[in-house]
Amino acid sequence: MNPALLPSLAWFVRIAHHRSFTRAAEEMGVSRAALSQNLKALERRLEVRLLNRTTRDISLTEPGQRLFETLRPMLGEIERAVLELGEVDGVPSGLIRINTSRLASRALIEPHLAEFHARYPQIRIELVMDDSLSNIIADGCDVGIRLGRSLVDHVVAVPISPALSMVVVGSPAYFERHGIPQTPADLAHHNCLNYRSSGSGALRQWDFVDPAGKRQHFTQPVAGHLTTNDDQSMTRAALQGIGLIQHVDIAIQHHLADRRLVQVLHEWTYGHPGFYLYLPSREQMPSKVRALLDFMVEKREGISSEE
């Protein structure tokens, strides 16, 4: 292959990744016009159209999609290899791509970004928001963060949060108007705001345990006037008194503390393992990943001590 093609292929991958000439140009520090001309030159040399362009959108052609899917993981490996050269002197450095749910990012990563950067100024973080359990290797990520119950068996997983609870909550105003459910079966008479998974598209049934005997886990179908695939929208609706929600306690603890939301069905609350940082293997772990892992475990201990 002609080595002169490599820069143009790398630029094509960034355009295809962002589906935007403007965002790719900003990331790479070049002009949009230069990027566009480079892409046109690449298409002429390859004698194939890679992108469909309109005045408002761009999309990949079939050959463009095939080329993008082939090049993206390869270029990711090259980028990591180059960035990790800076670790020769023992200083953690380079890019860490973290595949994480939005909830885990807001609760466990974003509050500590400034401290992590101050401690490890040569490490760069890229957050890949993904509410489905993706293959982190195929997606070119170094690590992922997920709830323990959603992890597959073959990954290495380290807990980075305490055990969590799925709590049913509503606003004081809602309970004044509609009363307080005494059992999960009573939810049939309440407006339960539902969450649809972005990954599977399925509506999430609510989790409970039977308070008698062995506290067996079961799910309760619910229905209401609002369904969303964004947990913050769901929470904002509950704060307005529209209905009840079931959410992981770590995401709404500040609303519980200031009594803007009130928990019900305490004895039926379902607990499960918390969030885990997972990675393919502990062998030959880059120092940047080890630094992130140790930092997240440290923050987990802080959360545990505050309970």
Coordinates of C-alpha atoms in Angstrom, one line a residue:
M1 CA 0.0 0.0 0.0
N2 CA 1.1 3.5 -0.7
P3 CA 2.2 5.0 2.7
A4 CA 1.0 8.4 1.4
L5 CA -2.6 7.2 1.8
L6 CA -2.3 6.7 5.5
P7 CA -2.9 10.4 6.6
S8 CA -6.0 10.6 4.4
L9 CA -7.3 7.3 5.7
A10 CA -6.9 8.5 9.3
W11 CA -8.7 11.7 8.4
F12 CA -11.5 9.7 6.8
V13 CA -12.0 7.7 10.0
R14 CA -12.3 10.8 12.1
I15 CA -14.9 12.2 9.7
A16 CA -16.9 9.0 9.7
H17 CA -16.7 8.7 13.5
H18 CA -18.2 12.1 14.0
R19 CA -20.4 12.1 10.9
S20 CA -19.4 15.7 10.7
F21 CA -16.6 17.6 8.8
T22 CA -16.9 20.4 11.3
R23 CA -16.4 18.3 14.5
A24 CA -13.6 16.3 12.8
A25 CA -11.8 19.4 11.7
E26 CA -12.0 21.0 15.2
E27 CA -10.7 17.8 16.8
M28 CA -7.7 17.6 14.4
G29 CA -7.0 21.3 14.3
V30 CA -7.4 21.8 10.6
S31 CA -9.9 23.7 8.5
R32 CA -13.2 22.2 7.3
A33 CA -12.3 23.1 3.8
A34 CA -8.9 21.3 4.0
L35 CA -10.6 18.2 5.4
S36 CA -13.2 18.2 2.7
Q37 CA -10.7 18.5 -0.1
N38 CA -8.6 15.8 1.4
L39 CA -11.6 13.4 1.5
K40 CA -12.4 14.2 -2.2
A41 CA -8.8 13.5 -3.2
L42 CA -8.9 10.2 -1.3
E43 CA -12.1 9.2 -3.1
R44 CA -10.6 10.0 -6.4
R45 CA -7.5 7.9 -5.7
L46 CA -9.6 5.0 -4.5
E47 CA -12.1 5.5 -7.3
V48 CA -15.0 4.9 -4.9
R49 CA -17.4 7.2 -3.1
L50 CA -17.0 6.9 0.7
L51 CA -19.6 9.5 1.9
N52 CA -23.0 10.7 0.9
R53 CA -23.2 14.5 1.5
T54 CA -26.1 16.8 1.7
T55 CA -26.2 20.5 2.9
R56 CA -27.2 19.2 6.4
D57 CA -26.0 15.6 6.9
I58 CA -23.4 13.1 5.8
S59 CA -23.7 9.4 5.8
L60 CA -21.4 6.5 4.9
T61 CA -21.8 4.7 1.6
E62 CA -21.7 0.9 1.7
P63 CA -18.0 0.8 0.7
G64 CA -17.3 3.7 3.1
Q65 CA -18.9 1.7 6.0
R66 CA -16.8 -1.3 5.2
L67 CA -13.6 0.7 5.1
F68 CA -14.5 2.5 8.3
E69 CA -15.2 -0.7 10.2
T70 CA -11.9 -2.1 9.1
L71 CA -9.8 0.9 9.8
R72 CA -11.2 2.1 13.1
P73 CA -9.8 -0.7 15.3
M74 CA -6.5 -0.7 13.5
L75 CA -5.9 3.0 13.9
G76 CA -7.0 2.7 17.5
E77 CA -4.3 0.1 18.1
I78 CA -1.7 2.4 16.4
E79 CA -2.8 5.4 18.5
R80 CA -2.6 3.4 21.8
A81 CA 0.9 2.0 20.8
V82 CA 2.2 5.5 20.2
L83 CA 0.7 7.1 23.2
E84 CA 1.9 4.3 25.5
L85 CA 5.5 5.0 24.5
G86 CA 5.3 7.8 27.1
E87 CA 5.0 5.2 29.8
V88 CA 8.6 4.0 29.4
D89 CA 9.8 6.3 32.1
G90 CA 7.1 4.9 34.5
V91 CA 4.8 7.9 34.4
P92 CA 1.2 6.9 33.6
S93 CA 0.4 8.7 30.4
G94 CA -1.7 8.5 27.2
L95 CA -5.3 8.1 26.3
I96 CA -7.8 5.9 28.3
R97 CA -11.1 5.3 26.5
I98 CA -13.8 4.3 29.0
N99 CA -17.0 2.7 27.9
T100 CA -19.6 3.7 30.5
S101 CA -23.3 4.1 31.1
R102 CA -24.4 7.7 31.6
L103 CA -25.4 7.0 35.2
A104 CA -22.0 5.6 36.1
S105 CA -20.3 8.5 34.5
R106 CA -22.4 11.1 36.4
A107 CA -22.1 9.3 39.7
L108 CA -18.6 7.9 39.7
I109 CA -16.4 9.6 37.1
E110 CA -17.4 13.2 36.5
P111 CA -17.3 14.3 40.1
H112 CA -13.6 13.3 40.3
L113 CA -12.2 14.4 36.9
A114 CA -10.4 17.4 38.2
E115 CA -8.7 15.5 41.0
F116 CA -7.7 12.7 38.6
H117 CA -6.2 15.2 36.1
A118 CA -4.3 16.9 38.8
R119 CA -2.8 13.6 40.0
Y120 CA -2.1 12.2 36.5
P121 CA -1.7 15.2 34.2
Q122 CA -0.3 13.1 31.3
I123 CA -3.4 10.9 31.1
R124 CA -6.2 11.9 28.8
I125 CA -9.8 10.5 29.3
E126 CA -12.3 9.8 26.6
L127 CA -15.8 8.9 27.9
V128 CA -17.8 6.7 25.5
M129 CA -21.4 6.9 26.7
D130 CA -23.1 3.6 26.1
D131 CA -26.1 2.2 28.0
S132 CA -25.8 -1.2 26.6
L133 CA -23.1 -3.8 27.5
S134 CA -20.7 -3.4 24.5
N135 CA -17.6 -5.3 23.5
I136 CA -15.0 -2.9 24.8
I137 CA -12.3 -4.5 22.6
A138 CA -14.3 -4.2 19.4
D139 CA -15.2 -0.6 20.3
G140 CA -11.6 0.3 20.8
C141 CA -12.0 1.0 24.5
D142 CA -9.5 0.2 27.3
V143 CA -12.0 -0.4 30.1
G144 CA -15.7 -0.4 30.8
I145 CA -18.0 0.4 33.7
R146 CA -21.2 -1.5 34.3
L147 CA -23.5 -2.9 37.0
G148 CA -22.3 -6.2 38.4
R149 CA -25.4 -8.1 37.4
S150 CA -24.9 -7.2 33.7
L151 CA -21.3 -8.3 33.3
V152 CA -20.4 -11.4 31.3
D153 CA -18.2 -14.1 32.8
H154 CA -15.0 -13.8 30.9
V155 CA -14.0 -10.3 31.9
V156 CA -11.9 -9.1 34.8
A157 CA -14.1 -7.0 37.0
V158 CA -13.3 -4.9 40.1
P159 CA -16.0 -3.2 42.2
I160 CA -15.8 0.6 42.2
S161 CA -19.0 1.4 44.2
P162 CA -20.8 -0.1 47.2
A163 CA -23.7 -2.4 46.8
L164 CA -26.7 -0.5 45.5
S165 CA -30.5 -0.5 46.0
M166 CA -33.3 -0.1 43.6
V167 CA -35.6 2.4 45.4
V168 CA -39.2 3.4 44.7
V169 CA -39.6 7.2 45.2
G170 CA -42.0 10.0 44.6
S171 CA -42.5 13.6 45.5
P172 CA -44.3 14.6 48.7
A173 CA -47.0 16.3 46.6
Y174 CA -47.6 13.1 44.6
F175 CA -48.2 11.1 47.8
E176 CA -50.5 13.7 49.2
R177 CA -52.7 13.4 46.1
H178 CA -52.5 9.6 45.5
G179 CA -51.5 7.9 48.8
I180 CA -48.6 5.6 49.6
P181 CA -48.4 2.1 48.1
Q182 CA -48.0 -0.6 50.8
T183 CA -47.0 -3.4 48.5
P184 CA -45.6 -3.7 44.9
A185 CA -49.0 -4.9 43.8
D186 CA -50.5 -1.5 44.8
L187 CA -48.4 0.1 42.0
A188 CA -51.1 -1.0 39.6
H189 CA -53.1 1.9 41.0
H190 CA -50.2 4.5 40.6
N191 CA -48.7 6.4 37.7
C192 CA -45.3 4.6 37.4
L193 CA -42.9 6.4 35.1
N194 CA -41.1 3.8 33.0
Y195 CA -37.6 3.5 31.5
R196 CA -36.8 1.9 28.1
S197 CA -33.4 0.5 27.6
S198 CA -31.4 2.3 24.9
G199 CA -29.6 -1.0 24.2
S200 CA -32.3 -3.6 24.1
G201 CA -35.3 -1.4 23.6
A202 CA -37.1 -3.3 26.3
L203 CA -39.2 -1.6 29.1
R204 CA -37.6 -2.2 32.5
Q205 CA -39.8 -4.0 35.0
W206 CA -39.3 -3.0 38.6
D207 CA -37.3 -5.2 40.9
F208 CA -38.3 -6.2 44.4
V209 CA -37.7 -8.8 47.1
D210 CA -40.4 -10.6 49.1
P211 CA -39.8 -9.4 52.7
A212 CA -41.0 -12.8 54.1
G213 CA -38.8 -15.8 54.3
K214 CA -35.8 -16.0 51.9
R215 CA -36.4 -12.5 50.4
Q216 CA -36.8 -14.0 46.9
H217 CA -36.3 -11.5 44.0
F218 CA -39.2 -10.9 41.7
T219 CA -40.2 -8.3 39.1
Q220 CA -43.3 -6.2 39.0
P221 CA -44.8 -4.9 35.7
V222 CA -45.8 -1.3 35.9
A223 CA -47.5 1.3 33.7
G224 CA -47.8 5.0 33.5
H225 CA -48.1 8.1 31.4
L226 CA -44.4 8.6 30.6
T227 CA -41.7 6.4 29.2
T228 CA -38.2 7.6 28.5
N229 CA -34.7 6.2 27.8
D230 CA -33.1 9.0 29.9
D231 CA -33.0 8.5 33.6
Q232 CA -32.5 12.2 34.3
S233 CA -35.7 13.0 32.4
M234 CA -37.5 10.3 34.5
T235 CA -36.2 11.8 37.7
R236 CA -37.2 15.4 36.8
A237 CA -40.7 14.2 36.1
A238 CA -40.9 12.5 39.5
L239 CA -39.7 15.8 41.1
Q240 CA -42.6 17.5 39.5
G241 CA -45.0 15.1 41.1
I242 CA -46.1 13.4 37.9
G243 CA -45.5 9.9 39.2
L244 CA -43.4 7.3 40.9
I245 CA -40.0 6.0 39.7
Q246 CA -37.7 3.2 40.6
H247 CA -34.0 4.2 40.4
V248 CA -30.7 3.2 41.8
D249 CA -30.1 5.0 45.1
I250 CA -26.7 6.5 44.2
A251 CA -28.3 8.5 41.4
I252 CA -30.9 10.2 43.6
Q253 CA -29.4 10.3 47.0
H254 CA -29.2 14.1 47.1
H255 CA -33.0 14.4 46.3
L256 CA -33.7 11.9 49.1
A257 CA -31.5 13.9 51.5
D258 CA -33.3 17.1 50.9
R259 CA -36.7 15.3 50.9
R260 CA -37.7 16.4 47.4
L261 CA -38.2 12.7 46.8
V262 CA -39.4 10.2 49.4
Q263 CA -38.8 6.5 49.4
V264 CA -41.6 4.0 49.9
L265 CA -41.8 0.2 50.0
H266 CA -38.7 0.0 52.1
E267 CA -39.0 -3.6 53.1
W268 CA -39.4 -4.7 49.5
T269 CA -36.2 -2.9 48.3
Y270 CA -34.1 -4.9 46.0
G271 CA -30.3 -4.7 46.4
H272 CA -27.7 -5.8 43.9
P273 CA -23.9 -5.6 43.4
G274 CA -22.8 -2.1 42.5
F275 CA -20.7 -0.8 39.6
Y276 CA -17.6 -2.6 38.4
L277 CA -14.7 -1.5 36.3
Y278 CA -14.0 -4.3 33.8
L279 CA -11.2 -5.0 31.4
P280 CA -10.1 -7.9 29.3
S281 CA -7.1 -9.0 31.4
R282 CA -4.8 -8.1 34.2
E283 CA -1.8 -9.3 32.3
Q284 CA 0.5 -6.5 31.0
M285 CA -1.8 -3.9 32.3
P286 CA -0.6 -0.4 31.1
S287 CA 0.3 1.9 34.0
K288 CA -2.3 4.4 32.9
V289 CA -5.1 1.7 33.3
R290 CA -3.6 0.7 36.7
A291 CA -3.6 4.3 37.8
L292 CA -7.3 4.6 36.9
L293 CA -8.2 1.3 38.5
D294 CA -6.5 2.3 41.8
F295 CA -8.1 5.7 41.7
M296 CA -11.6 4.3 41.3
V297 CA -11.1 1.8 44.1
E298 CA -9.9 4.6 46.3
K299 CA -13.0 6.6 45.5
R300 CA -15.1 3.5 46.3
E301 CA -13.6 3.4 49.7
G302 CA -14.6 7.0 50.2
I303 CA -18.2 6.3 49.3
S304 CA -18.3 3.3 51.6
S305 CA -16.9 5.3 54.6
E306 CA -19.7 7.9 54.1
E307 CA -22.5 5.5 54.4

